[in-house]
Amino acid sequence: MTEKRIPLAGVIGNPIEHSKSPALHTHWLKTLGIRGHYIPMRIEREDLESVLRSLHKAGFVGVNVTIPHKELVLEIADIVTDRAALIGAANTLIFRKDGKIHADNTDGFGFIENLRQGAPGWNPVAGPAAVLGAGGAARAVIASLLEVGVQEIRLANRTRSRAESLRADFGSKITVVDWVQAGNMLDGATTVVNTTSLGMVGKKEMRVPLDALMSGAVVTDLVYTPLITPFLKTAAEMGCITVDGMGMLLHQATPGFKRWFGARPSVDDAARKAVLDQ
Ligand code: NAP
């Protein structure tokens, strides 16, 4: 009798040493009593395809993908979900039994689940959303906001052409606002999202004037180091409902874990602690 193979998963990027995913998945494996491992792997761009094509033979059931490989994996994958194709990047791969690689993007799912958990009364159709930043993460945020029914998204980015290109991809519900006018677009917005890296430890501070923020608006920041960014702190002082970015990181990881290891993990204080203690 052959023993059942221990499932392996991991995260691929370069660099990868900073990744919080191993601490999170290892915590879930332990909590759920699953025999499995989750391993960080630093892979060079030129080796990406050959590594991905061979991992399933070593017992891997899938991997997460992070910077700088999130776009390139779409060209390698055999099956790409609609949302990954729309976003133009994948963060979750499933290695199917027939050897095919299935690519998905769960960042938008994580973003929405985090808002639902952190601001239970959040109503995406209550009013316009204002999004700061038009980088890779913004694409997932915008796709998911549209998916849950947001009717108007005001978008400002330092480099205006990047915001214009998102408008071209996502359509007329997006209104592009000049970066210098970003403070004005907060007026009347019921959902406000920072997708820039401003406010992150080691990065510049956010200088966007926040006095137009509406009390009661749901405000979230994708930056989670520090957990409470100056942007979130000011928003809370102005009576907004604030949601930190750590929950997005935790929630985006759940679909992959479920597919690979067969159990749905909990996004709770223990999971947060496992990541924060890393
Ligand atoms: P990215 O593609 O490099 O985009 C960076 C964004 O920040 C762009 O909009 C960029 O504007 C803006 N930016 C950078 N420096 C700026 C400055 N000095 N002034 C004004 N704008 C500036 O990065 P990303 O992948 O979208 O990630 C953005 C942030 O979200 C990062 O902090 C990342 O850690 C975080 N994130 C968090 C989660 C989570 O699970 N919580 C998930 C994904 C990402 P330009 O286009 O003008 O350069």
mmCIF file of C-alpha atoms and ligand atoms in Angstrom:
data_model
loop_
_atom_site.group_PDB
_atom_site.id
_atom_site.type_symbol
_atom_site.label_atom_id
_atom_site.label_comp_id
_atom_site.label_asym_id
_atom_site.label_seq_id
_atom_site.Cartn_x
_atom_site.Cartn_y
_atom_site.Cartn_z
ATOM 1 C CA MET A 1 0.000 0.000 0.000
ATOM 2 C CA THR A 2 1.372 3.438 -0.898
ATOM 3 C CA GLU A 3 0.925 6.221 1.600
ATOM 4 C CA LYS A 4 -0.923 9.359 0.476
ATOM 5 C CA ARG A 5 1.500 12.006 -0.713
ATOM 6 C CA ILE A 6 1.924 15.005 1.602
ATOM 7 C CA PRO A 7 0.679 18.063 -0.342
ATOM 8 C CA LEU A 8 3.143 20.864 -0.936
ATOM 9 C CA ALA A 9 2.448 24.477 -1.839
ATOM 10 C CA GLY A 10 4.476 27.663 -1.675
ATOM 11 C CA VAL A 11 5.097 31.151 -2.923
ATOM 12 C CA ILE A 12 7.273 32.123 -5.852
ATOM 13 C CA GLY A 13 8.862 35.544 -6.227
ATOM 14 C CA ASN A 14 12.160 37.392 -6.285
ATOM 15 C CA PRO A 15 13.022 38.425 -3.640
ATOM 16 C CA ILE A 16 10.819 36.237 -1.459
ATOM 17 C CA GLU A 17 12.395 36.435 1.979
ATOM 18 C CA HIS A 18 9.992 39.224 3.084
ATOM 19 C CA SER A 19 6.851 37.231 2.195
ATOM 20 C CA LYS A 20 4.311 36.779 4.957
ATOM 21 C CA SER A 21 2.535 33.945 3.155
ATOM 22 C CA PRO A 22 4.623 31.073 4.618
ATOM 23 C CA ALA A 23 3.814 32.157 8.198
ATOM 24 C CA LEU A 24 0.119 32.419 7.335
ATOM 25 C CA HIS A 25 -0.276 29.113 5.493
ATOM 26 C CA THR A 26 1.847 27.264 8.032
ATOM 27 C CA HIS A 27 -0.384 28.645 10.794
ATOM 28 C CA TRP A 28 -3.495 27.406 8.952
ATOM 29 C CA LEU A 29 -1.979 23.978 8.258
ATOM 30 C CA LYS A 30 -1.158 23.627 11.938
ATOM 31 C CA THR A 31 -4.513 24.919 13.193
ATOM 32 C CA LEU A 32 -6.471 22.640 10.858
ATOM 33 C CA GLY A 33 -4.229 19.643 11.562
ATOM 34 C CA ILE A 34 -3.346 19.161 7.890
ATOM 35 C CA ARG A 35 -0.169 17.340 6.924
ATOM 36 C CA GLY A 36 1.293 19.664 4.316
ATOM 37 C CA HIS A 37 4.005 22.244 3.783
ATOM 38 C CA TYR A 38 4.168 25.768 2.347
ATOM 39 C CA ILE A 39 7.563 26.879 1.114
ATOM 40 C CA PRO A 40 8.998 30.245 -0.059
ATOM 41 C CA MET A 41 10.892 29.906 -3.371
ATOM 42 C CA ARG A 42 13.120 32.544 -4.950
ATOM 43 C CA ILE A 43 12.980 31.972 -8.692
ATOM 44 C CA GLU A 44 14.696 33.915 -11.488
ATOM 45 C CA ARG A 45 12.578 35.054 -14.407
ATOM 46 C CA GLU A 46 14.358 32.848 -16.932
ATOM 47 C CA ASP A 47 13.709 29.763 -14.775
ATOM 48 C CA LEU A 48 10.048 30.486 -14.085
ATOM 49 C CA GLU A 49 8.452 28.298 -16.740
ATOM 50 C CA SER A 50 10.696 25.270 -16.224
ATOM 51 C CA VAL A 51 10.218 25.446 -12.447
ATOM 52 C CA LEU A 52 6.437 25.789 -12.740
ATOM 53 C CA ARG A 53 6.255 22.910 -15.209
ATOM 54 C CA SER A 54 8.171 20.579 -12.887
ATOM 55 C CA LEU A 55 6.809 21.433 -9.439
ATOM 56 C CA HIS A 56 3.756 19.177 -9.664
ATOM 57 C CA LYS A 57 6.051 16.192 -10.216
ATOM 58 C CA ALA A 58 7.631 16.985 -6.844
ATOM 59 C CA GLY A 59 4.252 16.866 -5.107
ATOM 60 C CA PHE A 60 3.241 20.508 -5.353
ATOM 61 C CA VAL A 61 -0.489 21.152 -5.666
ATOM 62 C CA GLY A 62 -0.062 24.840 -6.424
ATOM 63 C CA VAL A 63 1.708 28.060 -5.564
ATOM 64 C CA ASN A 64 1.141 31.713 -4.907
ATOM 65 C CA VAL A 65 2.976 34.108 -7.163
ATOM 66 C CA THR A 66 4.287 37.497 -6.176
ATOM 67 C CA ILE A 67 6.428 40.313 -7.592
ATOM 68 C CA PRO A 68 7.919 40.246 -10.240
ATOM 69 C CA HIS A 69 6.251 37.171 -11.761
ATOM 70 C CA LYS A 70 2.528 37.953 -11.445
ATOM 71 C CA GLU A 71 2.145 39.053 -15.084
ATOM 72 C CA LEU A 72 4.474 36.535 -16.738
ATOM 73 C CA VAL A 73 2.675 33.534 -15.211
ATOM 74 C CA LEU A 74 -0.373 34.392 -17.297
ATOM 75 C CA GLU A 75 1.627 33.583 -20.431
ATOM 76 C CA ILE A 76 2.784 30.275 -18.972
ATOM 77 C CA ALA A 77 -0.547 29.071 -17.557
ATOM 78 C CA ASP A 78 -2.774 26.744 -19.598
ATOM 79 C CA ILE A 79 -6.029 28.008 -18.096
ATOM 80 C CA VAL A 80 -6.565 31.593 -16.954
ATOM 81 C CA THR A 81 -9.691 32.722 -15.072
ATOM 82 C CA ASP A 82 -11.625 35.686 -16.468
ATOM 83 C CA ARG A 83 -10.752 37.847 -13.487
ATOM 84 C CA ALA A 84 -7.006 37.115 -13.800
ATOM 85 C CA ALA A 85 -7.175 37.934 -17.514
ATOM 86 C CA LEU A 86 -9.040 41.184 -16.792
ATOM 87 C CA ILE A 87 -6.550 42.210 -14.114
ATOM 88 C CA GLY A 88 -3.605 41.099 -16.256
ATOM 89 C CA ALA A 89 -1.888 39.253 -13.419
ATOM 90 C CA ALA A 90 -2.247 36.070 -11.354
ATOM 91 C CA ASN A 91 -1.361 35.407 -7.730
ATOM 92 C CA THR A 92 -2.667 31.851 -7.293
ATOM 93 C CA LEU A 93 -1.780 28.802 -9.394
ATOM 94 C CA ILE A 94 -3.312 25.358 -9.169
ATOM 95 C CA PHE A 95 -1.396 22.413 -10.601
ATOM 96 C CA ARG A 96 -4.027 20.068 -11.961
ATOM 97 C CA LYS A 97 -3.661 16.309 -12.001
ATOM 98 C CA ASP A 98 -3.412 16.357 -15.818
ATOM 99 C CA GLY A 99 -0.342 18.614 -15.554
ATOM 100 C CA LYS A 100 -2.147 21.770 -16.619
ATOM 101 C CA ILE A 101 -1.532 25.025 -14.783
ATOM 102 C CA HIS A 102 -4.627 26.986 -13.758
ATOM 103 C CA ALA A 103 -4.055 30.689 -12.950
ATOM 104 C CA ASP A 104 -6.325 32.898 -10.871
ATOM 105 C CA ASN A 105 -6.184 36.303 -9.229
ATOM 106 C CA THR A 106 -7.674 36.448 -5.735
ATOM 107 C CA ASP A 107 -6.552 39.980 -4.782
ATOM 108 C CA GLY A 108 -9.940 41.514 -5.617
ATOM 109 C CA PHE A 109 -11.737 38.768 -3.683
ATOM 110 C CA GLY A 110 -9.444 39.454 -0.706
ATOM 111 C CA PHE A 111 -10.079 43.173 -0.980
ATOM 112 C CA ILE A 112 -13.878 42.800 -0.948
ATOM 113 C CA GLU A 113 -13.943 40.140 1.785
ATOM 114 C CA ASN A 114 -11.775 42.376 3.950
ATOM 115 C CA LEU A 115 -14.222 45.269 3.560
ATOM 116 C CA ARG A 116 -17.169 42.986 4.301
ATOM 117 C CA GLN A 117 -15.504 41.634 7.423
ATOM 118 C CA GLY A 118 -14.033 44.946 8.639
ATOM 119 C CA ALA A 119 -17.047 47.140 7.794
ATOM 120 C CA PRO A 120 -20.077 44.822 7.966
ATOM 121 C CA GLY A 121 -22.516 47.604 7.033
ATOM 122 C CA TRP A 122 -20.568 48.532 3.887
ATOM 123 C CA ASN A 123 -22.871 49.081 0.938
ATOM 124 C CA PRO A 124 -20.976 49.224 -2.372
ATOM 125 C CA VAL A 125 -23.884 50.878 -4.150
ATOM 126 C CA ALA A 126 -24.425 53.608 -1.547
ATOM 127 C CA GLY A 127 -22.374 56.114 -3.556
ATOM 128 C CA PRO A 128 -19.223 56.747 -5.565
ATOM 129 C CA ALA A 129 -15.880 55.172 -4.743
ATOM 130 C CA ALA A 130 -12.612 57.126 -4.785
ATOM 131 C CA VAL A 131 -9.431 55.214 -5.553
ATOM 132 C CA LEU A 132 -5.938 56.641 -5.078
ATOM 133 C CA GLY A 133 -3.330 54.954 -7.256
ATOM 134 C CA ALA A 134 -3.414 53.041 -10.533
ATOM 135 C CA GLY A 135 -0.706 50.392 -10.150
ATOM 136 C CA GLY A 136 -1.053 46.609 -10.209
ATOM 137 C CA ALA A 137 -3.097 46.392 -7.011
ATOM 138 C CA ALA A 138 -5.488 49.104 -8.229
ATOM 139 C CA ARG A 139 -6.481 46.931 -11.203
ATOM 140 C CA ALA A 140 -7.694 44.184 -8.861
ATOM 141 C CA VAL A 141 -9.441 46.703 -6.601
ATOM 142 C CA ILE A 142 -11.254 48.372 -9.501
ATOM 143 C CA ALA A 143 -12.281 45.085 -11.117
ATOM 144 C CA SER A 144 -13.752 43.877 -7.823
ATOM 145 C CA LEU A 145 -15.507 47.168 -6.993
ATOM 146 C CA LEU A 146 -17.221 47.059 -10.394
ATOM 147 C CA GLU A 147 -18.101 43.406 -9.865
ATOM 148 C CA VAL A 148 -19.940 44.171 -6.619
ATOM 149 C CA GLY A 149 -21.926 46.935 -8.282
ATOM 150 C CA VAL A 150 -20.132 50.226 -7.621
ATOM 151 C CA GLN A 151 -21.560 52.635 -10.195
ATOM 152 C CA GLU A 152 -18.909 55.361 -10.209
ATOM 153 C CA ILE A 153 -15.195 55.162 -9.488
ATOM 154 C CA ARG A 154 -13.133 58.325 -9.264
ATOM 155 C CA LEU A 155 -9.504 57.498 -9.909
ATOM 156 C CA ALA A 156 -6.411 59.638 -9.322
ATOM 157 C CA ASN A 157 -2.823 58.642 -9.922
ATOM 158 C CA ARG A 158 0.433 60.593 -9.894
ATOM 159 C CA THR A 159 1.109 59.355 -13.429
ATOM 160 C CA ARG A 160 -2.187 60.235 -15.113
ATOM 161 C CA SER A 161 -1.595 57.985 -18.141
ATOM 162 C CA ARG A 162 -1.743 54.888 -15.910
ATOM 163 C CA ALA A 163 -5.182 55.941 -14.656
ATOM 164 C CA GLU A 164 -6.290 56.655 -18.242
ATOM 165 C CA SER A 165 -5.208 53.193 -19.238
ATOM 166 C CA LEU A 166 -7.348 51.687 -16.448
ATOM 167 C CA ARG A 167 -10.272 53.726 -17.721
ATOM 168 C CA ALA A 168 -9.689 52.384 -21.211
ATOM 169 C CA ASP A 169 -9.712 48.817 -19.849
ATOM 170 C CA PHE A 170 -12.575 49.121 -17.354
ATOM 171 C CA GLY A 171 -14.898 51.618 -19.031
ATOM 172 C CA SER A 172 -16.949 54.691 -18.431
ATOM 173 C CA LYS A 173 -17.798 54.071 -14.777
ATOM 174 C CA ILE A 174 -14.235 55.285 -14.146
ATOM 175 C CA THR A 175 -13.598 59.029 -14.024
ATOM 176 C CA VAL A 176 -9.957 60.059 -14.072
ATOM 177 C CA VAL A 177 -9.053 62.922 -11.750
ATOM 178 C CA ASP A 178 -5.727 64.815 -11.737
ATOM 179 C CA TRP A 179 -3.427 63.792 -8.882
ATOM 180 C CA VAL A 180 -3.334 67.399 -7.629
ATOM 181 C CA GLN A 181 -7.139 67.315 -7.403
ATOM 182 C CA ALA A 182 -7.243 63.960 -5.570
ATOM 183 C CA GLY A 183 -8.449 65.587 -2.337
ATOM 184 C CA ASN A 184 -11.543 66.963 -4.102
ATOM 185 C CA MET A 185 -12.673 63.602 -5.399
ATOM 186 C CA LEU A 186 -13.185 62.415 -1.802
ATOM 187 C CA ASP A 187 -16.190 64.723 -1.473
ATOM 188 C CA GLY A 188 -19.304 62.538 -1.293
ATOM 189 C CA ALA A 189 -17.384 59.275 -1.795
ATOM 190 C CA THR A 190 -18.811 56.466 0.341
ATOM 191 C CA THR A 191 -15.884 54.088 -0.320
ATOM 192 C CA VAL A 192 -12.307 55.395 -0.322
ATOM 193 C CA VAL A 193 -9.262 53.265 -1.081
ATOM 194 C CA ASN A 194 -5.546 53.973 -1.027
ATOM 195 C CA THR A 195 -3.817 51.603 -3.428
ATOM 196 C CA THR A 196 -0.574 53.619 -3.617
ATOM 197 C CA SER A 197 2.473 52.676 -1.591
ATOM 198 C CA LEU A 198 2.402 56.102 0.106
ATOM 199 C CA GLY A 199 2.398 55.858 3.882
ATOM 200 C CA MET A 200 4.199 52.518 3.899
ATOM 201 C CA VAL A 201 7.252 52.196 6.156
ATOM 202 C CA GLY A 202 10.245 53.490 4.172
ATOM 203 C CA LYS A 203 8.089 55.237 1.531
ATOM 204 C CA LYS A 204 6.937 58.839 1.251
ATOM 205 C CA GLU A 205 3.991 60.076 3.284
ATOM 206 C CA MET A 206 0.623 60.694 1.711
ATOM 207 C CA ARG A 207 0.100 64.410 1.114
ATOM 208 C CA VAL A 208 -3.403 64.265 -0.348
ATOM 209 C CA PRO A 209 -5.663 66.667 1.638
ATOM 210 C CA LEU A 210 -8.286 64.586 3.427
ATOM 211 C CA ASP A 211 -10.640 67.277 4.715
ATOM 212 C CA ALA A 212 -13.324 66.380 2.116
ATOM 213 C CA LEU A 213 -13.671 62.851 3.538
ATOM 214 C CA MET A 214 -17.265 62.207 4.502
ATOM 215 C CA SER A 215 -18.080 61.025 8.011
ATOM 216 C CA GLY A 216 -19.422 57.464 7.759
ATOM 217 C CA ALA A 217 -17.491 56.695 4.552
ATOM 218 C CA VAL A 218 -15.722 53.334 4.504
ATOM 219 C CA VAL A 219 -12.002 53.991 4.118
ATOM 220 C CA THR A 220 -9.344 51.346 3.535
ATOM 221 C CA ASP A 221 -5.627 51.299 2.850
ATOM 222 C CA LEU A 222 -3.842 48.480 1.034
ATOM 223 C CA VAL A 223 -0.664 49.384 2.913
ATOM 224 C CA TYR A 224 -0.416 47.291 6.093
ATOM 225 C CA THR A 225 3.013 48.292 7.385
ATOM 226 C CA PRO A 226 2.206 50.148 9.580
ATOM 227 C CA LEU A 227 -1.157 48.559 10.253
ATOM 228 C CA ILE A 228 -2.739 51.930 11.016
ATOM 229 C CA THR A 229 -1.348 54.289 8.383
ATOM 230 C CA PRO A 230 -1.565 58.068 8.874
ATOM 231 C CA PHE A 231 -4.269 57.988 6.140
ATOM 232 C CA LEU A 232 -6.412 55.582 8.176
ATOM 233 C CA LYS A 233 -5.718 57.457 11.403
ATOM 234 C CA THR A 234 -6.933 60.765 9.930
ATOM 235 C CA ALA A 235 -9.959 59.059 8.357
ATOM 236 C CA ALA A 236 -10.936 57.520 11.719
ATOM 237 C CA GLU A 237 -10.584 60.921 13.407
ATOM 238 C CA MET A 238 -12.995 62.312 10.806
ATOM 239 C CA GLY A 239 -15.669 59.750 11.671
ATOM 240 C CA CYS A 240 -14.984 57.313 8.819
ATOM 241 C CA ILE A 241 -15.194 53.543 9.219
ATOM 242 C CA THR A 242 -11.644 52.341 8.630
ATOM 243 C CA VAL A 243 -10.380 48.923 7.537
ATOM 244 C CA ASP A 244 -6.674 48.088 7.511
ATOM 245 C CA GLY A 245 -4.925 46.287 4.643
ATOM 246 C CA MET A 246 -3.818 43.219 6.560
ATOM 247 C CA GLY A 247 -7.201 41.565 6.125
ATOM 248 C CA MET A 248 -6.877 41.741 2.329
ATOM 249 C CA LEU A 249 -3.603 39.841 2.551
ATOM 250 C CA LEU A 250 -5.268 37.173 4.700
ATOM 251 C CA HIS A 251 -8.451 36.862 2.643
ATOM 252 C CA GLN A 252 -6.691 36.686 -0.741
ATOM 253 C CA ALA A 253 -4.872 33.609 0.549
ATOM 254 C CA THR A 254 -7.987 31.595 1.439
ATOM 255 C CA PRO A 255 -9.116 30.375 -2.034
ATOM 256 C CA GLY A 256 -5.666 28.928 -2.800
ATOM 257 C CA PHE A 257 -5.417 27.203 0.571
ATOM 258 C CA LYS A 258 -8.880 25.684 0.124
ATOM 259 C CA ARG A 259 -8.064 24.368 -3.373
ATOM 260 C CA TRP A 260 -4.669 22.963 -2.387
ATOM 261 C CA PHE A 261 -5.347 21.528 1.047
ATOM 262 C CA GLY A 262 -9.116 20.929 0.937
ATOM 263 C CA ALA A 263 -10.212 22.985 3.967
ATOM 264 C CA ARG A 264 -11.393 26.551 4.300
ATOM 265 C CA PRO A 265 -9.138 28.473 6.700
ATOM 266 C CA SER A 266 -10.365 31.135 9.112
ATOM 267 C CA VAL A 267 -9.401 34.765 8.826
ATOM 268 C CA ASP A 268 -9.369 35.570 12.523
ATOM 269 C CA ASP A 269 -7.203 37.169 15.195
ATOM 270 C CA ALA A 270 -4.976 34.091 15.385
ATOM 271 C CA ALA A 271 -4.226 34.293 11.648
ATOM 272 C CA ARG A 272 -3.466 38.004 11.963
ATOM 273 C CA LYS A 273 -1.204 37.312 14.913
ATOM 274 C CA ALA A 274 0.669 34.611 13.000
ATOM 275 C CA VAL A 275 1.484 37.144 10.271
ATOM 276 C CA LEU A 276 2.214 40.060 12.612
ATOM 277 C CA ASP A 277 4.527 37.935 14.784
ATOM 278 C CA GLN A 278 6.570 36.827 11.792
HETATM 279 P P1 NAP B 1 2.732 49.381 -8.034
HETATM 280 O O1 NAP B 1 2.139 48.683 -9.197
HETATM 281 O O2 NAP B 1 4.191 49.641 -7.989
HETATM 282 O O3 NAP B 1 1.956 50.807 -7.901
HETATM 283 C C1 NAP B 1 2.384 51.757 -6.950
HETATM 284 C C2 NAP B 1 1.354 52.885 -6.886
HETATM 285 O O4 NAP B 1 1.807 53.854 -5.918
HETATM 286 C C3 NAP B 1 1.193 53.650 -8.205
HETATM 287 O O5 NAP B 1 -0.126 54.140 -8.295
HETATM 288 C C4 NAP B 1 2.191 54.788 -8.015
HETATM 289 O O6 NAP B 1 1.947 55.908 -8.838
HETATM 290 C C5 NAP B 1 1.950 55.129 -6.564
HETATM 291 N N1 NAP B 1 3.088 55.870 -5.994
HETATM 292 C C6 NAP B 1 4.295 55.382 -5.659
HETATM 293 N N2 NAP B 1 5.077 56.381 -5.186
HETATM 294 C C7 NAP B 1 4.330 57.519 -5.251
HETATM 295 C C8 NAP B 1 4.577 58.879 -4.901
HETATM 296 N N3 NAP B 1 5.747 59.262 -4.402
HETATM 297 N N4 NAP B 1 3.583 59.769 -5.083
HETATM 298 C C9 NAP B 1 2.376 59.392 -5.584
HETATM 299 N N5 NAP B 1 2.084 58.118 -5.940
HETATM 300 C C10 NAP B 1 3.056 57.197 -5.759
HETATM 301 O O7 NAP B 1 2.396 48.635 -6.672
HETATM 302 P P2 NAP B 1 1.096 47.752 -6.315
HETATM 303 O O8 NAP B 1 1.401 46.327 -6.547
HETATM 304 O O9 NAP B 1 -0.076 48.366 -6.974
HETATM 305 O O10 NAP B 1 1.025 47.944 -4.725
HETATM 306 C C11 NAP B 1 0.661 49.198 -4.161
HETATM 307 C C12 NAP B 1 0.623 49.077 -2.646
HETATM 308 O O11 NAP B 1 -0.394 48.165 -2.249
HETATM 309 C C13 NAP B 1 1.923 48.546 -2.029
HETATM 310 O O12 NAP B 1 2.163 49.250 -0.835
HETATM 311 C C14 NAP B 1 1.610 47.096 -1.735
HETATM 312 O O13 NAP B 1 2.368 46.579 -0.651
HETATM 313 C C15 NAP B 1 0.136 47.186 -1.368
HETATM 314 N N6 NAP B 1 -0.588 45.925 -1.596
HETATM 315 C C16 NAP B 1 -1.241 45.375 -0.529
HETATM 316 C C17 NAP B 1 -1.983 44.221 -0.694
HETATM 317 C C18 NAP B 1 -2.701 43.645 0.482
HETATM 318 O O14 NAP B 1 -3.027 42.446 0.461
HETATM 319 N N7 NAP B 1 -3.012 44.436 1.506
HETATM 320 C C19 NAP B 1 -2.054 43.600 -1.960
HETATM 321 C C20 NAP B 1 -1.389 44.195 -3.036
HETATM 322 C C21 NAP B 1 -0.651 45.369 -2.840
HETATM 323 P P3 NAP B 1 2.676 56.028 -10.272
HETATM 324 O O15 NAP B 1 1.877 55.186 -11.224
HETATM 325 O O16 NAP B 1 2.629 57.472 -10.564
HETATM 326 O O17 NAP B 1 4.083 55.508 -10.085
#
